[in-house]
Tab-separated table of C-alpha atoms and ligand atoms in Angstrom:
chain	number	residue	atom	x	y	z
I	253	MET	CA	8.408	-70.849	42.819
I	254	ILE	CA	5.860	-70.735	45.615
I	255	MET	CA	2.294	-69.849	44.726
I	256	LYS	CA	0.162	-68.918	47.673
I	257	PRO	CA	-3.615	-69.130	47.423
I	258	ILE	CA	-5.165	-65.720	48.002
I	259	ALA	CA	-7.138	-65.951	51.239
I	260	HIS	CA	-10.516	-64.903	49.901
I	261	SER	CA	-10.110	-66.600	46.537
I	262	PRO	CA	-8.843	-70.166	46.964
I	263	HIS	CA	-8.936	-70.925	43.221
I	264	VAL	CA	-6.443	-68.184	42.376
I	265	ASN	CA	-2.685	-68.400	42.790
I	266	LEU	CA	-0.577	-65.434	43.787
I	267	ILE	CA	2.922	-65.432	42.279
I	268	ASP	CA	5.291	-64.399	45.067
I	269	GLY	CA	8.082	-62.347	43.466
I	270	ARG	CA	9.821	-61.611	46.766
I	271	ASP	CA	10.202	-65.298	47.454
I	272	ALA	CA	11.337	-66.052	43.889
I	273	ALA	CA	13.879	-63.198	44.035
I	274	ALA	CA	15.262	-64.481	47.357
I	275	ARG	CA	15.695	-67.925	45.785
I	276	LEU	CA	17.408	-66.488	42.727
I	277	ARG	CA	19.830	-64.484	44.917
I	278	GLU	CA	20.524	-67.618	46.976
I	279	SER	CA	21.279	-69.569	43.798
I	280	LEU	CA	23.955	-66.998	42.843
I	281	LYS	CA	26.014	-67.589	46.005
I	282	PRO	CA	27.891	-70.734	44.849
I	283	GLU	CA	28.716	-69.045	41.515
I	284	ILE	CA	30.021	-65.932	43.310
I	285	GLU	CA	32.154	-68.162	45.556
I	286	ARG	CA	33.504	-70.015	42.500
I	287	LEU	CA	34.498	-66.715	40.860
I	288	LYS	CA	36.070	-65.393	44.067
I	289	ALA	CA	38.087	-68.591	44.424
I	290	ALA	CA	39.439	-67.848	40.937
I	291	GLY	CA	40.394	-64.311	42.053
I	292	VAL	CA	37.396	-62.456	40.587
I	293	THR	CA	34.912	-60.565	42.769
I	294	PRO	CA	31.968	-59.579	40.540
I	295	GLY	CA	31.665	-55.765	40.603
I	296	LEU	CA	28.719	-53.533	39.725
I	297	ALA	CA	28.860	-49.767	39.171
I	298	VAL	CA	25.566	-47.905	39.418
I	299	VAL	CA	25.390	-44.352	38.077
I	300	LEU	CA	22.593	-41.982	39.069
I	301	VAL	CA	22.317	-38.547	37.485
I	302	GLY	CA	19.969	-36.082	39.188
I	303	GLU	CA	17.438	-36.325	41.989
I	304	ASN	CA	14.535	-38.425	40.625
I	305	PRO	CA	13.032	-39.849	43.866
I	306	ALA	CA	11.959	-43.196	42.342
I	307	SER	CA	15.416	-43.651	40.786
I	308	GLN	CA	17.048	-42.908	44.160
I	309	VAL	CA	15.052	-45.736	45.776
I	310	TYR	CA	15.926	-48.201	42.970
I	311	VAL	CA	19.621	-47.318	43.110
I	312	LYS	CA	19.732	-47.662	46.915
I	313	ASN	CA	18.165	-51.137	46.683
I	314	LYS	CA	20.533	-52.195	43.907
I	315	VAL	CA	23.623	-51.098	45.863
I	316	GLU	CA	22.441	-52.732	49.120
I	317	GLN	CA	21.631	-56.063	47.519
I	318	THR	CA	24.935	-56.154	45.605
I	319	LYS	CA	26.814	-55.720	48.892
I	320	GLN	CA	24.651	-58.310	50.676
I	321	LEU	CA	25.815	-60.967	48.213
I	322	GLY	CA	29.472	-60.123	48.894
I	323	MET	CA	29.952	-58.502	45.505
I	324	HIS	CA	31.940	-55.331	44.817
I	325	SER	CA	29.650	-52.308	44.555
I	326	ILE	CA	30.366	-48.726	43.596
I	327	GLU	CA	27.937	-45.887	43.225
I	328	HIS	CA	28.341	-42.600	41.348
I	329	ARG	CA	25.866	-39.811	42.051
I	330	LEU	CA	26.123	-36.913	39.649
I	331	SER	CA	24.283	-33.603	39.691
I	332	ASP	CA	21.283	-32.781	37.523
I	333	SER	CA	23.456	-30.396	35.477
I	334	THR	CA	26.026	-33.040	34.461
I	335	SER	CA	26.954	-32.733	30.787
I	336	GLN	CA	26.856	-35.595	28.315
I	337	GLU	CA	30.664	-35.353	27.955
I	338	GLU	CA	31.143	-35.761	31.705
I	339	LEU	CA	28.871	-38.803	31.833
I	340	LEU	CA	30.538	-40.371	28.784
I	341	ALA	CA	33.942	-39.820	30.400
I	342	LEU	CA	32.755	-41.663	33.523
I	343	VAL	CA	31.333	-44.545	31.446
I	344	ASN	CA	34.658	-44.758	29.627
I	345	ARG	CA	36.559	-44.953	32.929
I	346	LEU	CA	34.233	-47.726	34.136
I	347	ASN	CA	34.621	-49.590	30.825
I	348	ASN	CA	38.370	-49.677	31.504
I	349	ASP	CA	38.173	-50.502	35.217
I	350	PRO	CA	39.031	-54.200	35.706
I	351	ALA	CA	37.242	-54.303	39.103
I	352	ILE	CA	33.934	-53.437	37.413
I	353	HIS	CA	32.068	-56.101	35.428
I	354	GLY	CA	28.672	-54.438	35.184
I	355	ILE	CA	27.703	-50.805	34.502
I	356	LEU	CA	24.176	-49.552	35.073
I	357	VAL	CA	23.260	-45.964	34.248
I	358	GLN	CA	19.863	-45.385	35.842
I	359	LEU	CA	17.225	-44.027	33.441
I	360	PRO	CA	15.670	-41.540	32.854
I	361	LEU	CA	18.546	-39.098	32.318
I	362	PRO	CA	18.268	-35.273	32.397
I	363	LYS	CA	17.263	-33.803	29.046
I	364	GLN	CA	20.679	-32.398	28.102
I	365	ILE	CA	21.974	-35.993	27.873
I	366	SER	CA	21.143	-38.386	25.028
I	367	GLU	CA	20.184	-41.768	26.509
I	368	ALA	CA	21.018	-43.477	23.221
I	369	ALA	CA	24.557	-42.019	23.232
I	370	VAL	CA	25.179	-43.151	26.806
I	371	LEU	CA	23.776	-46.653	26.309
I	372	ALA	CA	25.891	-47.038	23.161
I	373	ALA	CA	29.033	-46.051	25.098
I	374	ILE	CA	28.722	-48.856	27.675
I	375	HIS	CA	30.877	-51.814	26.641
I	376	PRO	CA	28.468	-54.611	25.555
I	377	ASP	CA	30.258	-57.105	27.862
I	378	LYS	CA	29.565	-54.803	30.853
I	379	ASP	CA	26.024	-53.910	29.782
I	380	VAL	CA	24.146	-55.633	32.629
I	381	ASP	CA	20.946	-53.793	31.614
I	382	GLY	CA	21.080	-55.532	28.221
I	383	PHE	CA	20.144	-52.265	26.470
I	384	HIS	CA	23.140	-51.970	24.093
I	385	VAL	CA	22.191	-52.652	20.454
I	386	VAL	CA	24.679	-55.530	20.380
I	387	ASN	CA	22.874	-57.270	23.241
I	388	ALA	CA	19.425	-56.372	21.836
I	389	GLY	CA	20.569	-57.864	18.510
I	390	GLN	CA	21.915	-61.023	20.155
I	391	LEU	CA	18.505	-61.545	21.751
I	392	ALA	CA	16.692	-60.799	18.479
I	393	VAL	CA	18.647	-63.487	16.601
I	394	GLY	CA	17.956	-66.018	19.344
I	395	GLU	CA	21.440	-66.010	20.894
I	396	PRO	CA	20.894	-64.030	24.113
I	397	ARG	CA	23.910	-62.908	26.161
I	398	LEU	CA	23.055	-60.113	28.594
I	399	VAL	CA	19.259	-59.764	28.654
I	400	PRO	CA	17.228	-56.833	30.112
I	401	CYS	CA	16.509	-57.516	33.778
I	402	THR	CA	12.741	-56.919	33.985
I	403	PRO	CA	11.720	-59.229	31.120
I	404	LEU	CA	14.252	-61.796	32.359
I	405	GLY	CA	12.584	-61.648	35.778
I	406	CYS	CA	9.168	-62.198	34.167
I	407	ILE	CA	10.451	-65.306	32.356
I	408	HIS	CA	11.842	-66.651	35.666
I	409	LEU	CA	8.422	-66.201	37.257
I	410	LEU	CA	6.662	-67.939	34.340
I	411	LYS	CA	9.128	-70.839	34.362
I	412	GLY	CA	8.680	-71.115	38.120
I	413	LEU	CA	5.034	-72.024	37.562
I	414	GLY	CA	6.277	-75.366	36.252
I	415	ILE	CA	4.080	-75.356	33.154
I	416	ASN	CA	5.131	-75.954	29.568
I	417	LEU	CA	5.149	-72.567	27.803
I	418	ARG	CA	5.493	-74.055	24.297
I	419	GLY	CA	2.713	-72.945	21.948
I	420	LEU	CA	0.938	-70.814	24.544
I	421	HIS	CA	-0.390	-67.497	23.253
I	422	ALA	CA	1.376	-64.664	25.062
I	423	VAL	CA	0.129	-61.106	24.648
I	424	VAL	CA	2.622	-58.407	25.650
I	425	ILE	CA	1.070	-55.006	26.286
I	426	GLY	CA	3.672	-52.302	25.569
I	427	ARG	CA	6.542	-52.057	23.068
I	428	SER	CA	9.337	-50.295	24.964
I	429	ASN	CA	12.972	-51.231	24.403
I	430	ILE	CA	13.315	-51.839	28.154
I	431	VAL	CA	10.428	-54.297	28.600
I	432	GLY	CA	7.924	-54.900	25.777
I	433	LYS	CA	10.263	-55.738	22.879
I	434	PRO	CA	12.760	-57.897	24.814
I	435	MET	CA	9.837	-59.588	26.613
I	436	ALA	CA	8.336	-60.596	23.264
I	437	GLN	CA	11.733	-61.940	22.116
I	438	LEU	CA	12.176	-64.002	25.291
I	439	LEU	CA	8.673	-65.474	24.983
I	440	LEU	CA	9.504	-66.433	21.377
I	441	GLN	CA	12.617	-68.168	22.714
I	442	GLU	CA	10.252	-70.226	24.890
I	443	ASP	CA	8.219	-71.162	21.778
I	444	CYS	CA	5.211	-69.065	22.736
I	445	THR	CA	2.983	-67.553	20.052
I	446	VAL	CA	3.516	-63.839	20.676
I	447	THR	CA	1.341	-60.793	20.051
I	448	ILE	CA	2.426	-57.260	20.946
I	449	VAL	CA	-0.357	-54.797	21.725
I	450	HIS	CA	0.464	-51.071	21.981
I	451	SER	CA	-1.007	-47.587	22.102
I	452	ARG	CA	-1.993	-47.647	18.413
I	453	THR	CA	-3.652	-51.097	18.548
I	454	PRO	CA	-7.427	-50.847	17.990
I	455	SER	CA	-9.420	-52.753	20.660
I	456	PRO	CA	-6.459	-54.211	22.576
I	457	GLU	CA	-8.889	-55.975	24.917
I	458	LEU	CA	-10.013	-58.292	22.090
I	459	LEU	CA	-6.432	-59.546	21.635
I	460	VAL	CA	-5.729	-59.748	25.370
I	461	LYS	CA	-8.885	-61.886	25.734
I	462	GLN	CA	-7.203	-64.579	23.591
I	463	ALA	CA	-4.065	-64.739	25.733
I	464	ASP	CA	-2.928	-67.681	27.843
I	465	ILE	CA	-0.221	-65.350	29.222
I	466	VAL	CA	-0.618	-61.579	29.596
I	467	VAL	CA	2.411	-59.385	30.315
I	468	ALA	CA	1.343	-55.809	31.018
I	469	ALA	CA	4.085	-53.170	30.653
I	470	VAL	CA	2.458	-49.874	29.734
I	471	GLY	CA	2.558	-47.652	32.804
I	472	LYS	CA	-1.202	-47.020	32.968
I	473	PRO	CA	-2.726	-47.664	36.405
I	474	ARG	CA	-5.182	-50.620	36.438
I	475	MET	CA	-5.697	-50.503	32.659
I	476	VAL	CA	-6.240	-54.259	32.266
I	477	LYS	CA	-9.663	-55.184	33.609
I	478	ALA	CA	-10.990	-58.596	34.632
I	479	ASP	CA	-13.244	-58.759	31.579
I	480	TRP	CA	-10.187	-58.367	29.283
I	481	LEU	CA	-8.882	-61.737	30.510
I	482	LYS	CA	-9.582	-65.269	29.406
I	483	PRO	CA	-10.547	-67.294	32.479
I	484	GLY	CA	-7.422	-69.107	33.714
I	485	ALA	CA	-4.945	-66.727	32.051
I	486	ILE	CA	-1.554	-66.164	33.688
I	487	VAL	CA	-1.027	-62.467	34.398
I	488	ILE	CA	2.385	-60.811	34.839
I	489	ASP	CA	2.076	-57.154	35.846
I	490	VAL	CA	5.191	-55.052	35.201
I	491	GLY	CA	3.540	-51.712	36.003
I	492	ILE	CA	4.756	-49.611	38.930
I	493	ASN	CA	2.383	-46.631	38.995
I	494	ARG	CA	2.425	-44.141	41.852
I	495	ILE	CA	-1.092	-42.813	42.410
I	496	GLU	CA	-3.019	-40.916	45.047
I	497	GLU	CA	-6.465	-42.276	45.918
I	498	ASN	CA	-8.789	-41.092	48.678
I	499	GLY	CA	-5.929	-38.949	49.974
I	500	GLU	CA	-3.656	-41.987	50.206
I	501	LYS	CA	-0.420	-42.552	48.184
I	502	LYS	CA	-0.319	-46.006	46.593
I	503	ILE	CA	1.657	-48.066	44.119
I	504	VAL	CA	-0.530	-50.002	41.685
I	505	GLY	CA	0.137	-52.095	38.596
I	506	ASP	CA	-1.145	-51.922	35.016
I	507	VAL	CA	-3.674	-54.625	35.917
I	508	ASP	CA	-6.750	-54.084	38.068
I	509	PHE	CA	-5.609	-56.693	40.586
I	510	ALA	CA	-8.686	-56.468	42.833
I	511	GLU	CA	-10.885	-57.863	40.063
I	512	ALA	CA	-8.343	-59.733	37.871
I	513	GLN	CA	-7.359	-62.067	40.712
I	514	PHE	CA	-10.731	-63.807	40.387
I	515	VAL	CA	-10.244	-64.598	36.687
I	516	ALA	CA	-6.494	-65.357	36.432
I	517	SER	CA	-5.059	-68.788	37.299
I	518	ALA	CA	-1.880	-67.061	38.484
I	519	ILE	CA	-1.106	-63.373	38.942
I	520	THR	CA	1.723	-61.168	40.209
I	521	PRO	CA	0.839	-58.545	42.813
I	522	VAL	CA	2.182	-54.969	42.760
I	523	PRO	CA	4.274	-54.454	44.808
I	524	GLY	CA	5.923	-57.821	45.508
I	525	GLY	CA	5.717	-59.370	42.041
I	526	VAL	CA	8.009	-58.439	39.152
I	527	GLY	CA	9.823	-55.587	40.982
I	528	PRO	CA	11.994	-57.700	43.313
I	529	MET	CA	12.888	-59.997	40.388
I	530	THR	CA	14.325	-57.103	38.370
I	531	ILE	CA	17.052	-56.418	40.928
I	532	ALA	CA	17.787	-60.119	41.443
I	533	CYS	CA	18.261	-60.454	37.657
I	534	LEU	CA	20.598	-57.451	37.648
I	535	LEU	CA	22.786	-59.261	40.192
I	536	ALA	CA	22.573	-62.452	38.093
I	537	ASN	CA	23.637	-60.497	34.997
I	538	THR	CA	26.599	-58.988	36.876
I	539	VAL	CA	27.786	-62.436	37.951
I	540	LYS	CA	27.337	-63.673	34.378
I	541	ALA	CA	29.217	-60.657	32.984
I	542	ALA	CA	32.139	-61.274	35.374
I	543	ALA	CA	32.351	-64.924	34.281
I	544	LEU	CA	32.146	-63.916	30.588
I	545	GLN	CA	34.903	-61.293	30.894
I	546	HIS	CA	37.280	-63.692	32.614
I	547	GLY	CA	36.394	-66.788	30.573
I	548	LEU	CA	35.404	-68.566	33.804
E	273	GUN	N1	14.810	-47.100	34.884
E	273	GUN	C1	13.679	-47.846	34.996
E	273	GUN	N2	13.950	-49.136	34.763
E	273	GUN	C2	15.266	-49.220	34.509
E	273	GUN	C3	16.143	-50.298	34.207
E	273	GUN	O1	15.759	-51.475	34.108
E	273	GUN	N3	17.451	-49.961	34.018
E	273	GUN	C4	17.893	-48.689	34.088
E	273	GUN	N4	19.183	-48.471	33.852
E	273	GUN	N5	17.111	-47.664	34.361
E	273	GUN	C5	15.810	-47.939	34.574
């Protein structure tokens, strides 16, 4: 992990997620070659239902990066009016397709489709999102198999700092099944003391102020202010918020980076922090799933 000093703030370290993601992808190459030599090309199927513009960008990036690593990639684009039965039939076909080791159904789904029903239909061994209750349960009991990509990416970034995480107080802001809950479980696995702060927590800033590590995953632009942070805290910003400011479209995190950078000892920017790691971890999960399914 490379940490670059921020030009106007030499005491603060920027955590470079693009660089870390490139290293993680590079580290997958020998494993992909090993699997190919054994006759297995790891394959990822990405399913997009509807026209959500953000989802279209994510899916395009996922497909491109899968191909760049020499993996097998297929993409299914279905219309906004797709029924739950049609989507479940596709998932079932992919579950039974031996060329496919990972299935990712991009969320959110149109309202006529139950996300829970679709996630439950993906075979746990092909669940590269780590959202199936079997994989969530494995993580909860401390025996992780396929782990959700965004929290996994955050742990990679923290480990890349080269510090001992044991006993550190980590405060996770947000309790979603996609990020907050699995993030808290992974930090527990690293022997952190973990607090989860959420929308019903009175005075969240008082808890965040005690944190050695802050992981913000709420989806509220610049919610975490500099004066919420303990000086020297490590800040991981999962937020990807699209805003318009002074007539300009921008993507900002859940942390007010402009001020937090002067208080944190290390901080992820948005964009260029957690985001690139999420896709790299998806590729890592697909390679892992292929090895698991073939006992390699
Ligand atoms: N939508 C936003 N984040 C994610 C993710 O990690 N996986 C899937 N499948 N959909 C998402």
